[in-house]
């Protein structure tokens, strides 16, 4: 049976997650954290938002509880529910309640995917009150001083239906993330996969070419993660052109014309 | 296990919440309260509706029970439900029932977000009858004399689908809220964050510039809360321009053109 | 735990509710009641339909059970359900079943808001059979002779989606309600709030001006209830113009142009 | 707790329901019953379909179980379900299962309102197999020889969405019902309410005038039932014109122009 | 309580169902059965698909479990579920699981009506694997060698929304059914109802005339079953014209013009 | 009752599944597996994606757990749920959790059919974290080193509504599958069914003709599986033309014109 105390410890990050800062992200998060203002991260997929939160959790030495939001997530999924266990009814904290109670960082990834009830439940946590109303227990849970709420979304995907209401947005400090610079990205590739620096540069160049296609037939360019995948396949002995096709090109699109366009780009490089 | 009596006490506000009146709000609320007419608050996000209710709850020394309404809230969430606890079935009052029974102020925030069944359940509470039918207990709960119902919404957001029916509206006294005047807002900033008065004036001017953009590309201007956030970041050592970008500009919008327009405004000030 | 017998008594109205007849409503209801034909009330919001039913319930000395219909109301909400209480399963009558069993008047307010299953469940009660099939008990409950079914709706709101089917309508005697005449309305204001007759006349005039705007930008004019609210605020010391703004104008609409138009009307009177 | 044997007896109709045949309805139903072919009744609201089924149930001396179909009716509502009663789980037959088991007539009124699962569940009952699969009991219930399935709907209401599939229709013998002839309808009025024959004739004439308006602004004309209502109000002392207004005109429509048109017709008669 | 072993026996067809082959249906089904390829039957309503499956089940001496698919059928309805019975939780096989376990023929009638989860659950049963994953038991049930899956639908009804996916279709051998030839159909009528051969010919001619109207105002022509119904009514003493009207014409359509057109056809014959 | 340890063993594939490689699929999958990058397979129905995963599972000697995704699959279906068994509540791993815990290959077939919550639940499993958050147990399950996630879909079916989000796609290495070459396909037919090589060639030619019709009236051409079915029927004694009609033509389409077109093609070959 669940033991919250143990679980919370399990969410402590003990090794420093690699994060290459490109500006004042760390200082801003720090200032928000000290002022107990919740944080909103924006940026394209795979650009390092999750990694940044892990880094900050390690730096602040707070357990990190991550929740991937989705359309069917209910308030109970976040706050908790009663469970019938062996003839007894016991209350089980949801991930948000655990974070509130034990002073963790709670990271709600892709918050705009969540249903409205999930989003509204964070309102009293995200202003001066810093309380979580747990209706099913009939109580108001006061957040531990170290509790910190972080949410993220990708503005590129946001549709009218999945917009964050102003009454939600206007509770946060917002930070924008983007892909790393070419030099930094090549350094990341080399340090994470041990790939040859020249090949790393070529992969970064290929990645940037795909990013230029965003909005011209591609929904999104290659993330740093995809470049890492390609580098790993190459390190395992796969031919660079084939590695790029499998790890990048065919991942980005199903469209036949787009596929040949990106393959052509690939051939100019590898 | 829940103990309603204790919880209700926990909702008493013991310290005076700061509220800077700009008209006869307090007198009107007071007259409605004495005549047992429920109150409807309208106004943009973050303009102080919640703070006003907290202030009145403190002034009238009644516990305040706040419910953030959302699309998936059911009647049971408000009125209560049977819980199976350790082999026994016990009834648990919902937040509205607790307020009705113990003479609290019940504040239903963003009522138009709620489903119709939630809204209809307040009808017999919001006229001369002042009763709450609890179908699951087969009883009519007569409201305590001190019970007071307050609802709010933001007319700027209301869509045709989320309109308050006339049969609901015509049970309330309505009050309109707006942002504080420039002088008052600067005073609030200084008193809440200790920021230098000159910087407070600049932040207020920036806030007003964003409010002028409402309807011209911005859904909503910066609330007083956002100005407080920026002031706090500045007090923590963040550069004013960066603080405004993180606490205000990037919070207000994701639109690239709008972002540069507001950044340009920011640069004329800081 | 619920005790139906007690509860039914609690629904008896012991003091005569004020009702100012404007025609043969009482006689028609009486004839329908004696012939056991159910009654359908039509009319705008706050014009006195609920009050009329309370008056008839008092006059006939039958307990009155009122149900505000809404989109999410299920058959179980009306008819009843099994509850698990302390290891035992007990049946609990819903409000309609209580009324059928104990010979009460059952008033289904805003019936068109209900789901189709709720509406269909009254069919065998609303013709010669006068029985309520309780599927979950596998029984047919014969209505007590005093049982009387009353439903209401506001024809002004009815949409195609929320229409009452002919197979439902053609079981009722229908009565139409409207706002009281000016003289009668002023008398009501004076008798309910003690307001000065001159002010009562002015409030009635203002109410009628708003009713003329119905269909020209206003969904509905001010109900008598709103005039009573304004009168009460005035009696509590609020300025008449401010009382009308809070109790009437801002209640009727959120539209900026409409608000100034009604304010202008108000200024010609107060 | 439910006792099916008793309940089934309660559905036996002991007094002959009045039914004025206008053709070979009784012979056709009889032939279908003897050949175990299920029967489909079509016709406008209130024209006597339900009464006819009651008459045939009395004539054949079979208990009649009537179910008003609606959009939210589930298969479980018809077939039955497991109930937890006092720590034990007992199976409870639904109305259709009771009829199948005990050889009753099962009348599914307004079948097109039902969800598709309800409709499909009758398929194996409505062909040569005459079995009801009860999935939850894992059994096939063979219908008693006397079991007879009757369904009805109003072709005037049928929309594309609520059509009876050919695979359902082509299992039935179909019979069409309409309003009684003028003479017969006057006889019915007189015999059911004791009204004076001249007034009965006038009411019938008024009813026919409204039926002519069907399709020209009226969804449906006055059913015989409405004429009976008017006659009863008149017999209770209500003025004929007022009785017609309350029992017929205002029941048929909410449309202001249509209301005056029918009132004008009424004035030419009464 | 259910006893699967007994129930499965109950599904054995002991008397040869009448089936008049019109081609190589029996041989094709046989070849598919021996090669363990599932079978898909297409054809209009009432043309004998169900009868053919019964005939094959009798011929192969395998119990036949038939499920009428509908929009609300869940995977649990097919596969099984846990039931709480007398304090214990027991697993109950659904009809598909019973068939898989005991080597029956499982016939899913009108499969396109089912929800997607129902359809997908047959995929691993309908290819080389021949397994049924029962998630709730955490097991893979290997089909008995005699298990045979048969599905059917009416291509005439299929809409875009209710299409069978290629990934489902491409697991079956498909067979097309149609109405029997005139001679054969007359023989069927005579042998099933004992009707005079001349009248049988006339009924068949009438049936064919209605089938010619398909697509010209009629959704579907008269099935053989309807002709049998008419013949039975005639054998019970009903006039042929009246029997055709009740058993065929009024069953096929509600459209007034179409009704007279078919009545006119009828008059040319009877 | 379920015993996970046993079940997992049951998913081990002990005999080499026939797989005819057409490129570097095996090497790429191997490289991805060694680098713990999840794999995404694209391709038309029945082209061998499932067979390829079975082959790799056999080659890597890991148990294979396959899940056919569908619109109604919930997170609980994948991750697991609490079951009440004999008065006790026990947790039961879903198929994904079993695979994560015991180091199996988990194959989510037709992932785009699944609801968003199902898709999101694999995110933390499909990046560096390789953890499965089991909210109901309040735990993070670390994947066994041998765990491997494989998903598939058919790009030809993908609609806007059923698109895989970039934040999901960009976690995988992608591989494209297509029908085998003519020679290889004929070899497969012969080796799987023992059919005569000349007939195998003819079947392959017919299959290719139908594939050319894709997009010209056919949604999809004949898969290799359909050719195998036809070959098996032929081996059972069915005439080739009839076998092709039943196993291929009538399976591919219901459209009358398309049916004759394909029949005509068939006649040019057999």
mmCIF file of C-alpha atoms in Angstrom, chain A residues 47-241:
data_model
loop_
_atom_site.group_PDB
_atom_site.id
_atom_site.type_symbol
_atom_site.label_atom_id
_atom_site.label_comp_id
_atom_site.label_asym_id
_atom_site.label_seq_id
_atom_site.Cartn_x
_atom_site.Cartn_y
_atom_site.Cartn_z
ATOM 1 C CA UNK A 47 13.426 22.360 -26.024
ATOM 2 C CA UNK A 48 14.316 21.638 -22.417
ATOM 3 C CA UNK A 49 11.412 22.861 -20.240
ATOM 4 C CA UNK A 50 11.196 19.575 -18.335
ATOM 5 C CA UNK A 51 14.967 19.415 -17.983
ATOM 6 C CA UNK A 52 15.000 22.977 -16.603
ATOM 7 C CA UNK A 53 12.430 22.095 -13.937
ATOM 8 C CA UNK A 54 14.455 19.027 -12.985
ATOM 9 C CA UNK A 55 17.539 21.216 -12.740
ATOM 10 C CA UNK A 56 15.792 23.742 -10.499
ATOM 11 C CA UNK A 57 14.384 20.948 -8.321
ATOM 12 C CA UNK A 58 17.917 19.598 -7.881
ATOM 13 C CA UNK A 59 19.307 23.078 -7.222
ATOM 14 C CA UNK A 60 16.617 23.872 -4.606
ATOM 15 C CA UNK A 61 16.775 20.324 -3.234
ATOM 16 C CA UNK A 62 12.992 19.930 -3.363
ATOM 17 C CA UNK A 63 11.327 16.705 -4.514
ATOM 18 C CA UNK A 64 9.803 17.113 -7.982
ATOM 19 C CA UNK A 65 6.376 15.697 -8.773
ATOM 20 C CA UNK A 66 5.588 15.813 -12.494
ATOM 21 C CA UNK A 67 2.118 15.351 -13.964
ATOM 22 C CA UNK A 68 1.530 15.066 -17.719
ATOM 23 C CA UNK A 69 -1.836 16.729 -18.213
ATOM 24 C CA UNK A 70 -4.386 15.283 -20.607
ATOM 25 C CA UNK A 71 -7.973 15.810 -21.646
ATOM 26 C CA UNK A 72 -9.388 13.168 -19.384
ATOM 27 C CA UNK A 73 -7.567 14.075 -16.195
ATOM 28 C CA UNK A 74 -10.020 14.804 -13.398
ATOM 29 C CA UNK A 75 -9.686 16.845 -10.252
ATOM 30 C CA UNK A 76 -9.552 13.575 -8.328
ATOM 31 C CA UNK A 77 -6.513 12.524 -10.342
ATOM 32 C CA UNK A 78 -4.695 15.591 -9.031
ATOM 33 C CA UNK A 79 -6.116 16.037 -5.540
ATOM 34 C CA UNK A 80 -6.757 12.473 -4.411
ATOM 35 C CA UNK A 81 -9.564 10.101 -3.683
ATOM 36 C CA UNK A 82 -10.965 7.627 -1.217
ATOM 37 C CA UNK A 83 -9.949 4.035 -1.850
ATOM 38 C CA UNK A 84 -11.634 0.949 -0.459
ATOM 39 C CA UNK A 85 -8.768 -1.203 0.776
ATOM 40 C CA UNK A 86 -9.484 -4.414 2.664
ATOM 41 C CA UNK A 87 -12.901 -3.314 3.940
ATOM 42 C CA UNK A 88 -11.596 0.065 5.025
ATOM 43 C CA UNK A 89 -11.847 3.360 3.256
ATOM 44 C CA UNK A 90 -8.615 5.257 3.162
ATOM 45 C CA UNK A 91 -7.837 8.603 1.669
ATOM 46 C CA UNK A 92 -5.051 8.744 -0.843
ATOM 47 C CA UNK A 93 -3.381 12.027 -1.708
ATOM 48 C CA UNK A 94 -3.119 12.791 -5.413
ATOM 49 C CA UNK A 95 0.175 14.119 -6.801
ATOM 50 C CA UNK A 96 -0.756 17.782 -6.306
ATOM 51 C CA UNK A 97 -1.832 17.228 -2.697
ATOM 52 C CA UNK A 98 1.371 15.331 -1.958
ATOM 53 C CA UNK A 99 3.364 18.248 -3.327
ATOM 54 C CA UNK A 100 1.330 20.810 -1.372
ATOM 55 C CA UNK A 101 1.577 18.862 1.865
ATOM 56 C CA UNK A 102 5.267 17.991 1.687
ATOM 57 C CA UNK A 103 6.593 21.167 0.093
ATOM 58 C CA UNK A 104 7.553 19.715 -3.278
ATOM 59 C CA UNK A 105 7.763 21.331 -6.672
ATOM 60 C CA UNK A 106 4.672 20.276 -8.627
ATOM 61 C CA UNK A 107 5.143 20.458 -12.389
ATOM 62 C CA UNK A 108 1.949 20.299 -14.465
ATOM 63 C CA UNK A 109 3.240 19.605 -17.963
ATOM 64 C CA UNK A 110 1.080 20.728 -20.915
ATOM 65 C CA UNK A 111 -1.509 22.264 -18.623
ATOM 66 C CA UNK A 112 -3.702 23.414 -21.549
ATOM 67 C CA UNK A 113 -4.501 19.784 -22.306
ATOM 68 C CA UNK A 114 -6.263 19.420 -18.951
ATOM 69 C CA UNK A 115 -9.967 19.812 -18.382
ATOM 70 C CA UNK A 116 -11.165 23.057 -16.889
ATOM 71 C CA UNK A 117 -11.758 21.558 -13.448
ATOM 72 C CA UNK A 118 -8.137 20.571 -13.187
ATOM 73 C CA UNK A 119 -7.041 24.046 -14.093
ATOM 74 C CA UNK A 120 -9.432 25.805 -11.741
ATOM 75 C CA UNK A 121 -8.335 23.701 -8.786
ATOM 76 C CA UNK A 122 -4.956 25.424 -8.792
ATOM 77 C CA UNK A 123 -6.410 28.951 -8.518
ATOM 78 C CA UNK A 124 -6.416 29.248 -4.704
ATOM 79 C CA UNK A 125 -2.932 27.679 -4.674
ATOM 80 C CA UNK A 126 -1.661 30.198 -7.161
ATOM 81 C CA UNK A 127 -2.468 33.416 -5.368
ATOM 82 C CA UNK A 128 -1.832 34.874 -1.887
ATOM 83 C CA UNK A 129 -3.991 32.254 -0.228
ATOM 84 C CA UNK A 130 -1.760 29.289 -1.177
ATOM 85 C CA UNK A 131 -4.415 26.805 -0.063
ATOM 86 C CA UNK A 132 -5.765 23.678 -1.726
ATOM 87 C CA UNK A 133 -9.452 23.044 -0.971
ATOM 88 C CA UNK A 134 -9.942 19.281 -0.682
ATOM 89 C CA UNK A 135 -13.704 19.069 -0.978
ATOM 90 C CA UNK A 136 -13.857 15.368 -0.329
ATOM 91 C CA UNK A 137 -12.135 15.806 3.041
ATOM 92 C CA UNK A 138 -14.000 19.043 3.690
ATOM 93 C CA UNK A 139 -10.727 20.790 4.428
ATOM 94 C CA UNK A 140 -8.460 23.563 3.243
ATOM 95 C CA UNK A 141 -4.878 22.355 2.985
ATOM 96 C CA UNK A 142 -2.372 25.181 3.549
ATOM 97 C CA UNK A 143 0.657 24.772 1.288
ATOM 98 C CA UNK A 144 4.006 24.072 2.936
ATOM 99 C CA UNK A 145 6.323 27.105 2.556
ATOM 100 C CA UNK A 146 8.556 25.237 0.098
ATOM 101 C CA UNK A 147 5.690 24.245 -2.200
ATOM 102 C CA UNK A 148 6.142 25.599 -5.697
ATOM 103 C CA UNK A 149 3.783 25.300 -8.645
ATOM 104 C CA UNK A 150 5.158 25.166 -12.186
ATOM 105 C CA UNK A 151 3.062 24.762 -15.312
ATOM 106 C CA UNK A 152 4.034 24.597 -18.965
ATOM 107 C CA UNK A 153 2.567 24.614 -22.426
ATOM 108 C CA UNK A 154 3.561 24.971 -26.041
ATOM 109 C CA UNK A 155 2.075 28.221 -27.452
ATOM 110 C CA UNK A 156 2.511 26.823 -30.948
ATOM 111 C CA UNK A 157 -0.158 24.164 -30.312
ATOM 112 C CA UNK A 158 -2.654 26.223 -28.395
ATOM 113 C CA UNK A 159 -6.029 26.310 -30.049
ATOM 114 C CA UNK A 160 -8.991 28.493 -29.146
ATOM 115 C CA UNK A 161 -10.532 25.523 -27.360
ATOM 116 C CA UNK A 162 -7.433 24.880 -25.321
ATOM 117 C CA UNK A 163 -6.560 28.349 -24.237
ATOM 118 C CA UNK A 164 -5.461 29.238 -20.740
ATOM 119 C CA UNK A 165 -7.961 31.683 -19.256
ATOM 120 C CA UNK A 166 -6.655 35.104 -18.233
ATOM 121 C CA UNK A 167 -7.902 34.389 -14.711
ATOM 122 C CA UNK A 168 -5.452 31.485 -14.670
ATOM 123 C CA UNK A 169 -2.531 33.116 -16.521
ATOM 124 C CA UNK A 170 -2.557 36.221 -14.386
ATOM 125 C CA UNK A 171 -1.325 34.257 -11.362
ATOM 126 C CA UNK A 172 2.069 33.320 -12.798
ATOM 127 C CA UNK A 173 5.474 34.641 -13.744
ATOM 128 C CA UNK A 174 6.118 33.530 -17.345
ATOM 129 C CA UNK A 175 9.343 32.361 -18.957
ATOM 130 C CA UNK A 176 9.944 31.549 -22.621
ATOM 131 C CA UNK A 177 12.167 28.703 -23.787
ATOM 132 C CA UNK A 178 13.605 28.015 -27.219
ATOM 133 C CA UNK A 179 16.102 25.642 -28.842
ATOM 134 C CA UNK A 180 19.711 26.143 -27.705
ATOM 135 C CA UNK A 181 22.166 28.081 -29.909
ATOM 136 C CA UNK A 182 24.036 26.026 -32.525
ATOM 137 C CA UNK A 183 27.297 25.923 -30.554
ATOM 138 C CA UNK A 184 25.578 24.984 -27.329
ATOM 139 C CA UNK A 185 23.480 22.321 -29.054
ATOM 140 C CA UNK A 186 26.574 20.720 -30.614
ATOM 141 C CA UNK A 187 28.237 20.701 -27.171
ATOM 142 C CA UNK A 188 25.115 19.010 -25.709
ATOM 143 C CA UNK A 189 25.173 16.340 -28.451
ATOM 144 C CA UNK A 190 28.843 15.620 -27.873
ATOM 145 C CA UNK A 191 28.586 15.517 -24.083
ATOM 146 C CA UNK A 192 25.427 13.342 -24.028
ATOM 147 C CA UNK A 193 26.401 10.828 -26.717
ATOM 148 C CA UNK A 194 30.188 11.084 -27.203
ATOM 149 C CA UNK A 195 29.695 11.748 -30.903
ATOM 150 C CA UNK A 196 32.471 13.271 -32.992
ATOM 151 C CA UNK A 197 32.247 17.130 -32.923
ATOM 152 C CA UNK A 198 32.152 17.400 -36.721
ATOM 153 C CA UNK A 199 29.187 15.037 -36.921
ATOM 154 C CA UNK A 200 27.571 16.934 -34.044
ATOM 155 C CA UNK A 201 27.838 20.150 -36.060
ATOM 156 C CA UNK A 202 26.285 18.471 -39.095
ATOM 157 C CA UNK A 203 23.379 17.140 -37.023
ATOM 158 C CA UNK A 204 22.769 20.597 -35.561
ATOM 159 C CA UNK A 205 22.810 22.113 -39.052
ATOM 160 C CA UNK A 206 20.292 19.504 -40.197
ATOM 161 C CA UNK A 207 18.132 20.189 -37.154
ATOM 162 C CA UNK A 208 18.114 23.911 -37.912
ATOM 163 C CA UNK A 209 17.105 23.318 -41.526
ATOM 164 C CA UNK A 210 14.060 21.384 -40.313
ATOM 165 C CA UNK A 211 13.200 24.173 -37.876
ATOM 166 C CA UNK A 212 13.149 26.636 -40.761
ATOM 167 C CA UNK A 213 10.420 24.487 -42.329
ATOM 168 C CA UNK A 214 8.115 25.059 -39.357
ATOM 169 C CA UNK A 215 4.968 26.692 -40.628
ATOM 170 C CA UNK A 216 5.928 25.782 -44.225
ATOM 171 C CA UNK A 217 4.500 22.285 -44.100
ATOM 172 C CA UNK A 218 6.089 21.072 -40.886
ATOM 173 C CA UNK A 219 4.193 21.445 -37.638
ATOM 174 C CA UNK A 220 7.420 21.522 -35.631
ATOM 175 C CA UNK A 221 11.160 21.245 -36.324
ATOM 176 C CA UNK A 222 13.501 18.645 -34.833
ATOM 177 C CA UNK A 223 14.008 19.025 -31.106
ATOM 178 C CA UNK A 224 17.393 18.635 -29.468
ATOM 179 C CA UNK A 225 16.145 15.265 -28.239
ATOM 180 C CA UNK A 226 15.790 14.014 -31.827
ATOM 181 C CA UNK A 227 19.335 15.082 -32.629
ATOM 182 C CA UNK A 228 20.496 13.149 -29.564
ATOM 183 C CA UNK A 229 18.597 10.091 -30.813
ATOM 184 C CA UNK A 230 20.260 10.322 -34.225
ATOM 185 C CA UNK A 231 23.685 10.740 -32.609
ATOM 186 C CA UNK A 232 23.092 7.664 -30.451
ATOM 187 C CA UNK A 233 22.073 5.527 -33.441
ATOM 188 C CA UNK A 234 25.221 6.692 -35.250
ATOM 189 C CA UNK A 235 27.322 5.826 -32.198
ATOM 190 C CA UNK A 236 25.715 2.348 -32.312
ATOM 191 C CA UNK A 237 26.973 1.903 -35.853
ATOM 192 C CA UNK A 238 24.032 3.105 -37.957
ATOM 193 C CA UNK A 239 24.923 5.059 -41.093
ATOM 194 C CA UNK A 240 24.385 8.836 -40.468
ATOM 195 C CA UNK A 241 21.915 9.214 -43.361
#
